[in-house]
mmCIF file of C-alpha atoms in Angstrom:
data_model
loop_
_atom_site.group_PDB
_atom_site.id
_atom_site.type_symbol
_atom_site.label_atom_id
_atom_site.label_comp_id
_atom_site.label_asym_id
_atom_site.label_seq_id
_atom_site.Cartn_x
_atom_site.Cartn_y
_atom_site.Cartn_z
ATOM 1 C CA UNK T 1 -175.324 47.714 170.714
ATOM 2 C CA UNK T 2 -175.547 47.262 166.942
ATOM 3 C CA UNK T 3 -177.687 49.926 165.353
ATOM 4 C CA UNK T 4 -176.979 48.800 161.800
ATOM 5 C CA UNK T 5 -180.459 48.572 160.076
ATOM 6 C CA UNK T 6 -179.243 48.003 156.544
ATOM 7 C CA UNK T 7 -175.933 47.562 154.719
ATOM 8 C CA UNK T 8 -174.632 47.115 151.187
ATOM 9 C CA UNK T 9 -171.514 44.893 150.384
ATOM 10 C CA UNK T 10 -169.860 45.226 147.018
ATOM 11 C CA UNK T 11 -173.312 45.811 145.281
ATOM 12 C CA UNK T 12 -173.218 45.933 141.500
ATOM 13 C CA UNK T 13 -175.993 46.231 139.051
ATOM 14 C CA UNK T 14 -175.931 45.801 135.232
ATOM 15 C CA UNK T 15 -178.546 45.721 132.577
ATOM 16 C CA UNK T 16 -177.888 43.817 129.551
ATOM 17 C CA UNK T 17 -179.624 43.564 126.013
ATOM 18 C CA UNK T 18 -178.647 41.376 123.183
ATOM 19 C CA UNK T 19 -175.758 43.819 122.163
ATOM 20 C CA UNK T 20 -174.977 45.800 125.080
ATOM 21 C CA UNK T 21 -174.441 45.758 128.788
ATOM 22 C CA UNK T 22 -174.601 48.912 130.955
ATOM 23 C CA UNK T 23 -173.450 49.283 134.550
ATOM 24 C CA UNK T 24 -175.667 51.046 136.943
ATOM 25 C CA UNK T 25 -173.932 50.355 140.261
ATOM 26 C CA UNK T 26 -170.382 49.128 140.604
ATOM 27 C CA UNK T 27 -168.948 47.863 143.860
ATOM 28 C CA UNK T 28 -171.036 49.952 146.239
ATOM 29 C CA UNK T 29 -170.705 49.485 149.929
ATOM 30 C CA UNK T 30 -172.353 51.281 152.863
ATOM 31 C CA UNK T 31 -174.469 51.013 155.959
ATOM 32 C CA UNK T 32 -177.596 52.723 157.312
ATOM 33 C CA UNK T 33 -177.757 53.083 161.085
ATOM 34 C CA UNK T 34 -180.584 54.117 163.523
ATOM 35 C CA UNK T 35 -180.849 57.768 163.360
ATOM 36 C CA UNK T 36 -179.240 58.319 159.996
ATOM 37 C CA UNK T 37 -180.572 60.966 157.615
ATOM 38 C CA UNK T 38 -178.785 59.698 154.552
ATOM 39 C CA UNK T 39 -178.996 61.750 151.213
ATOM 40 C CA UNK T 40 -178.135 60.097 148.057
ATOM 41 C CA UNK T 41 -177.295 62.710 145.360
ATOM 42 C CA UNK T 42 -175.996 62.783 141.755
ATOM 43 C CA UNK T 43 -176.749 63.894 138.351
ATOM 44 C CA UNK T 44 -179.690 62.154 136.288
ATOM 45 C CA UNK T 45 -178.589 58.690 135.356
ATOM 46 C CA UNK T 46 -175.815 58.363 137.894
ATOM 47 C CA UNK T 47 -177.325 55.404 139.522
ATOM 48 C CA UNK T 48 -178.714 57.190 142.527
ATOM 49 C CA UNK T 49 -182.327 55.795 142.105
ATOM 50 C CA UNK T 50 -181.023 52.203 141.138
ATOM 51 C CA UNK T 51 -178.993 52.318 144.346
ATOM 52 C CA UNK T 52 -182.229 53.104 146.437
ATOM 53 C CA UNK T 53 -184.247 50.321 144.645
ATOM 54 C CA UNK T 54 -181.620 47.856 145.513
ATOM 55 C CA UNK T 55 -181.060 49.061 149.067
ATOM 56 C CA UNK T 56 -184.887 48.598 149.536
ATOM 57 C CA UNK T 57 -185.122 45.178 147.922
ATOM 58 C CA UNK T 58 -187.201 46.580 144.972
ATOM 59 C CA UNK T 59 -184.446 45.336 142.590
ATOM 60 C CA UNK T 60 -181.866 42.560 143.099
ATOM 61 C CA UNK T 61 -178.204 43.290 142.677
ATOM 62 C CA UNK T 62 -176.207 41.587 139.896
ATOM 63 C CA UNK T 63 -173.285 41.228 142.331
ATOM 64 C CA UNK T 64 -172.655 41.632 145.995
ATOM 65 C CA UNK T 65 -175.411 41.623 148.599
ATOM 66 C CA UNK T 66 -177.718 43.777 150.898
ATOM 67 C CA UNK T 67 -178.273 42.728 154.476
ATOM 68 C CA UNK T 68 -181.296 43.777 156.476
ATOM 69 C CA UNK T 69 -180.724 43.714 160.217
ATOM 70 C CA UNK T 70 -177.640 41.531 159.409
ATOM 71 C CA UNK T 71 -179.843 39.032 157.197
ATOM 72 C CA UNK T 72 -178.517 38.543 153.619
ATOM 73 C CA UNK T 73 -181.347 39.487 151.114
ATOM 74 C CA UNK T 74 -179.754 36.923 148.703
ATOM 75 C CA UNK T 75 -181.159 34.244 150.929
ATOM 76 C CA UNK T 76 -184.619 35.574 150.924
ATOM 77 C CA UNK T 77 -187.342 34.308 148.893
ATOM 78 C CA UNK T 78 -189.510 36.866 146.973
ATOM 79 C CA UNK T 79 -192.223 36.351 149.573
ATOM 80 C CA UNK T 80 -189.689 37.040 152.401
ATOM 81 C CA UNK T 81 -188.517 40.260 150.598
ATOM 82 C CA UNK T 82 -192.174 41.481 150.107
ATOM 83 C CA UNK T 83 -192.767 40.980 154.074
ATOM 84 C CA UNK T 84 -189.417 42.982 154.856
ATOM 85 C CA UNK T 85 -190.593 45.726 152.649
ATOM 86 C CA UNK T 86 -194.039 45.836 153.928
ATOM 87 C CA UNK T 87 -193.027 45.519 157.783
ATOM 88 C CA UNK T 88 -189.558 47.292 157.715
ATOM 89 C CA UNK T 89 -189.615 49.965 155.028
ATOM 90 C CA UNK T 90 -191.873 52.804 154.015
ATOM 91 C CA UNK T 91 -191.726 54.434 150.544
ATOM 92 C CA UNK T 92 -192.453 57.909 149.351
ATOM 93 C CA UNK T 93 -191.941 58.646 145.535
ATOM 94 C CA UNK T 94 -192.034 61.799 143.300
ATOM 95 C CA UNK T 95 -195.140 60.773 141.634
ATOM 96 C CA UNK T 96 -197.050 59.682 144.867
ATOM 97 C CA UNK T 97 -198.114 56.252 143.789
ATOM 98 C CA UNK T 98 -201.539 56.415 145.031
ATOM 99 C CA UNK T 99 -204.646 54.754 144.092
ATOM 100 C CA UNK T 100 -206.596 57.727 142.651
ATOM 101 C CA UNK T 101 -209.909 55.681 142.531
ATOM 102 C CA UNK T 102 -209.710 54.869 146.301
ATOM 103 C CA UNK T 103 -210.277 57.139 149.264
ATOM 104 C CA UNK T 104 -207.371 58.776 150.961
ATOM 105 C CA UNK T 105 -208.338 56.666 154.160
ATOM 106 C CA UNK T 106 -208.093 53.588 152.126
ATOM 107 C CA UNK T 107 -204.838 54.515 150.485
ATOM 108 C CA UNK T 108 -203.019 55.030 153.871
ATOM 109 C CA UNK T 109 -204.825 51.799 155.141
ATOM 110 C CA UNK T 110 -203.360 49.580 152.300
ATOM 111 C CA UNK T 111 -199.894 48.610 154.056
ATOM 112 C CA UNK T 112 -201.756 47.592 157.191
ATOM 113 C CA UNK T 113 -204.171 45.433 155.337
ATOM 114 C CA UNK T 114 -201.380 43.743 153.663
ATOM 115 C CA UNK T 115 -199.817 43.069 157.142
ATOM 116 C CA UNK T 116 -202.842 41.524 158.139
ATOM 117 C CA UNK T 117 -204.460 44.008 160.383
ATOM 118 C CA UNK T 118 -208.250 44.131 160.843
ATOM 119 C CA UNK T 119 -210.239 46.489 158.697
ATOM 120 C CA UNK T 120 -211.188 48.425 161.912
ATOM 121 C CA UNK T 121 -207.631 48.655 163.208
ATOM 122 C CA UNK T 122 -206.312 49.717 160.041
ATOM 123 C CA UNK T 123 -208.974 52.358 159.592
ATOM 124 C CA UNK T 124 -208.005 53.769 163.174
ATOM 125 C CA UNK T 125 -204.268 53.944 162.415
ATOM 126 C CA UNK T 126 -204.891 55.610 158.952
ATOM 127 C CA UNK T 127 -207.254 58.202 160.617
ATOM 128 C CA UNK T 128 -204.842 58.998 163.303
ATOM 129 C CA UNK T 129 -201.996 59.568 160.752
ATOM 130 C CA UNK T 130 -204.289 61.670 158.614
ATOM 131 C CA UNK T 131 -205.107 63.795 161.624
ATOM 132 C CA UNK T 132 -201.469 64.029 162.470
ATOM 133 C CA UNK T 133 -200.902 65.523 158.762
ATOM 134 C CA UNK T 134 -203.732 67.745 158.972
ATOM 135 C CA UNK T 135 -205.678 65.651 156.349
ATOM 136 C CA UNK T 136 -208.459 64.145 158.510
ATOM 137 C CA UNK T 137 -211.210 66.186 156.749
ATOM 138 C CA UNK T 138 -209.967 64.587 153.516
ATOM 139 C CA UNK T 139 -210.203 60.901 154.614
ATOM 140 C CA UNK T 140 -213.333 60.247 152.566
ATOM 141 C CA UNK T 141 -212.166 62.026 149.345
ATOM 142 C CA UNK T 142 -210.918 60.381 146.280
ATOM 143 C CA UNK T 143 -207.033 60.627 146.149
ATOM 144 C CA UNK T 144 -207.246 61.502 142.572
ATOM 145 C CA UNK T 145 -208.935 64.822 143.738
ATOM 146 C CA UNK T 146 -206.193 66.175 145.972
ATOM 147 C CA UNK T 147 -203.593 68.723 145.107
ATOM 148 C CA UNK T 148 -199.995 67.658 144.675
ATOM 149 C CA UNK T 149 -198.904 68.649 148.177
ATOM 150 C CA UNK T 150 -201.973 66.847 149.688
ATOM 151 C CA UNK T 151 -201.224 63.631 147.682
ATOM 152 C CA UNK T 152 -197.528 63.686 148.988
ATOM 153 C CA UNK T 153 -198.568 64.147 152.517
ATOM 154 C CA UNK T 154 -200.967 61.166 152.094
ATOM 155 C CA UNK T 155 -198.198 59.107 150.539
ATOM 156 C CA UNK T 156 -195.939 59.885 153.594
ATOM 157 C CA UNK T 157 -198.804 58.948 155.936
ATOM 158 C CA UNK T 158 -199.191 55.682 154.092
ATOM 159 C CA UNK T 159 -195.403 55.032 154.247
ATOM 160 C CA UNK T 160 -195.404 55.433 158.029
ATOM 161 C CA UNK T 161 -198.419 53.262 158.491
ATOM 162 C CA UNK T 162 -196.503 50.236 159.758
ATOM 163 C CA UNK T 163 -193.890 52.275 161.514
ATOM 164 C CA UNK T 164 -190.975 51.310 159.360
ATOM 165 C CA UNK T 165 -187.436 51.195 160.505
ATOM 166 C CA UNK T 166 -186.230 52.745 157.311
ATOM 167 C CA UNK T 167 -188.156 55.446 155.289
ATOM 168 C CA UNK T 168 -187.077 55.538 151.624
ATOM 169 C CA UNK T 169 -188.027 58.737 149.650
ATOM 170 C CA UNK T 170 -187.091 59.181 145.907
ATOM 171 C CA UNK T 171 -187.254 62.953 144.965
ATOM 172 C CA UNK T 172 -190.161 63.463 147.159
ATOM 173 C CA UNK T 173 -190.259 67.217 146.638
ATOM 174 C CA UNK T 174 -189.321 67.121 142.924
ATOM 175 C CA UNK T 175 -192.972 67.954 141.800
ATOM 176 C CA UNK T 176 -194.051 70.276 144.370
ATOM 177 C CA UNK T 177 -193.964 74.019 144.865
ATOM 178 C CA UNK T 178 -191.626 75.639 147.354
ATOM 179 C CA UNK T 179 -194.165 75.834 150.183
ATOM 180 C CA UNK T 180 -195.333 72.207 149.932
ATOM 181 C CA UNK T 181 -191.795 70.927 149.530
ATOM 182 C CA UNK T 182 -190.758 72.493 152.830
ATOM 183 C CA UNK T 183 -193.749 70.993 154.680
ATOM 184 C CA UNK T 184 -192.725 67.514 153.041
ATOM 185 C CA UNK T 185 -188.997 68.027 153.891
ATOM 186 C CA UNK T 186 -189.677 68.880 157.371
ATOM 187 C CA UNK T 187 -191.829 65.889 157.948
ATOM 188 C CA UNK T 188 -189.311 63.494 156.391
ATOM 189 C CA UNK T 189 -186.306 64.951 158.169
ATOM 190 C CA UNK T 190 -187.973 64.690 161.613
ATOM 191 C CA UNK T 191 -188.764 60.891 161.118
ATOM 192 C CA UNK T 192 -185.530 59.651 162.477
ATOM 193 C CA UNK T 193 -186.254 61.229 165.851
ATOM 194 C CA UNK T 194 -188.980 59.061 166.426
ATOM 195 C CA UNK T 195 -186.883 55.857 167.594
ATOM 196 C CA UNK T 196 -184.439 53.407 166.147
ATOM 197 C CA UNK T 197 -185.354 54.601 162.652
ATOM 198 C CA UNK T 198 -183.615 56.228 159.579
ATOM 199 C CA UNK T 199 -184.360 58.127 156.393
ATOM 200 C CA UNK T 200 -182.685 57.353 153.094
ATOM 201 C CA UNK T 201 -183.567 60.244 150.649
ATOM 202 C CA UNK T 202 -182.631 60.473 146.951
ATOM 203 C CA UNK T 203 -182.629 63.948 145.834
ATOM 204 C CA UNK T 204 -181.154 66.380 143.181
ATOM 205 C CA UNK T 205 -181.742 69.393 145.652
ATOM 206 C CA UNK T 206 -178.385 70.049 147.034
ATOM 207 C CA UNK T 207 -179.945 72.404 149.683
ATOM 208 C CA UNK T 208 -182.194 69.490 150.984
ATOM 209 C CA UNK T 209 -179.233 67.091 150.986
ATOM 210 C CA UNK T 210 -177.135 69.475 153.118
ATOM 211 C CA UNK T 211 -180.038 69.199 155.881
ATOM 212 C CA UNK T 212 -179.138 65.514 156.203
ATOM 213 C CA UNK T 213 -176.599 63.934 158.441
ATOM 214 C CA UNK T 214 -174.805 62.164 155.917
ATOM 215 C CA UNK T 215 -174.392 62.839 152.042
ATOM 216 C CA UNK T 216 -173.350 60.270 149.421
ATOM 217 C CA UNK T 217 -172.769 61.335 145.819
ATOM 218 C CA UNK T 218 -173.111 58.642 143.166
ATOM 219 C CA UNK T 219 -171.230 59.191 139.884
ATOM 220 C CA UNK T 220 -171.275 56.582 137.084
ATOM 221 C CA UNK T 221 -172.510 53.850 139.435
ATOM 222 C CA UNK T 222 -169.931 54.424 142.126
ATOM 223 C CA UNK T 223 -169.836 56.368 145.454
ATOM 224 C CA UNK T 224 -167.889 59.408 144.709
ATOM 225 C CA UNK T 225 -167.769 60.766 148.203
ATOM 226 C CA UNK T 226 -169.378 60.331 151.535
ATOM 227 C CA UNK T 227 -169.588 63.603 153.725
ATOM 228 C CA UNK T 228 -170.941 64.415 156.940
ATOM 229 C CA UNK T 229 -173.473 67.395 156.537
ATOM 230 C CA UNK T 230 -174.131 70.164 158.780
ATOM 231 C CA UNK T 231 -176.598 68.999 161.552
ATOM 232 C CA UNK T 232 -180.175 70.200 161.237
#
């Protein structure tokens, strides 16, 4: 049985101006399998966030390719990539990326509505998720009125709305206090237990990275090492 969900093959990413070219990623190859808790670490500017953006099809590589369930992303149209991101991937960012004008429930419902779910079905699913995260009482509140910890839990609920195969999290605890950071970390680390799913986590927090099953360190756009972390 092939449990590979995602793979990168010789991926490079460069950015060019009229006078300079900078390399963000250089010949990166890796795979993400069901059950993985993969931490991507590195100093600021090392290329770790760029790697996540390329793996999740938010950015296209300059060279090499990314494959989703064996299908090369280079052969996908932008519309197909959008569909993959909405149906197979979930995203959690440090700055939450919520629509502060909309209600909490509407924020969580958004991926479901994009996927074509009815308004009633999307609302039922969003309320179920909010109840799971202890946020049901906040469903009608504007997202902009929440605390940082509440916003991040709403962002996680939204990321899980379509039951993604891979949950991508970019510095998800970076702007939280220690108590809320622990709640968010526990929630994210538990996700691969829910089926044929995986977590890809970008973090500068070494303690959090050590709680993952695999740790990749990015240095100057290359993979400096790949280590098996201590099991949770």
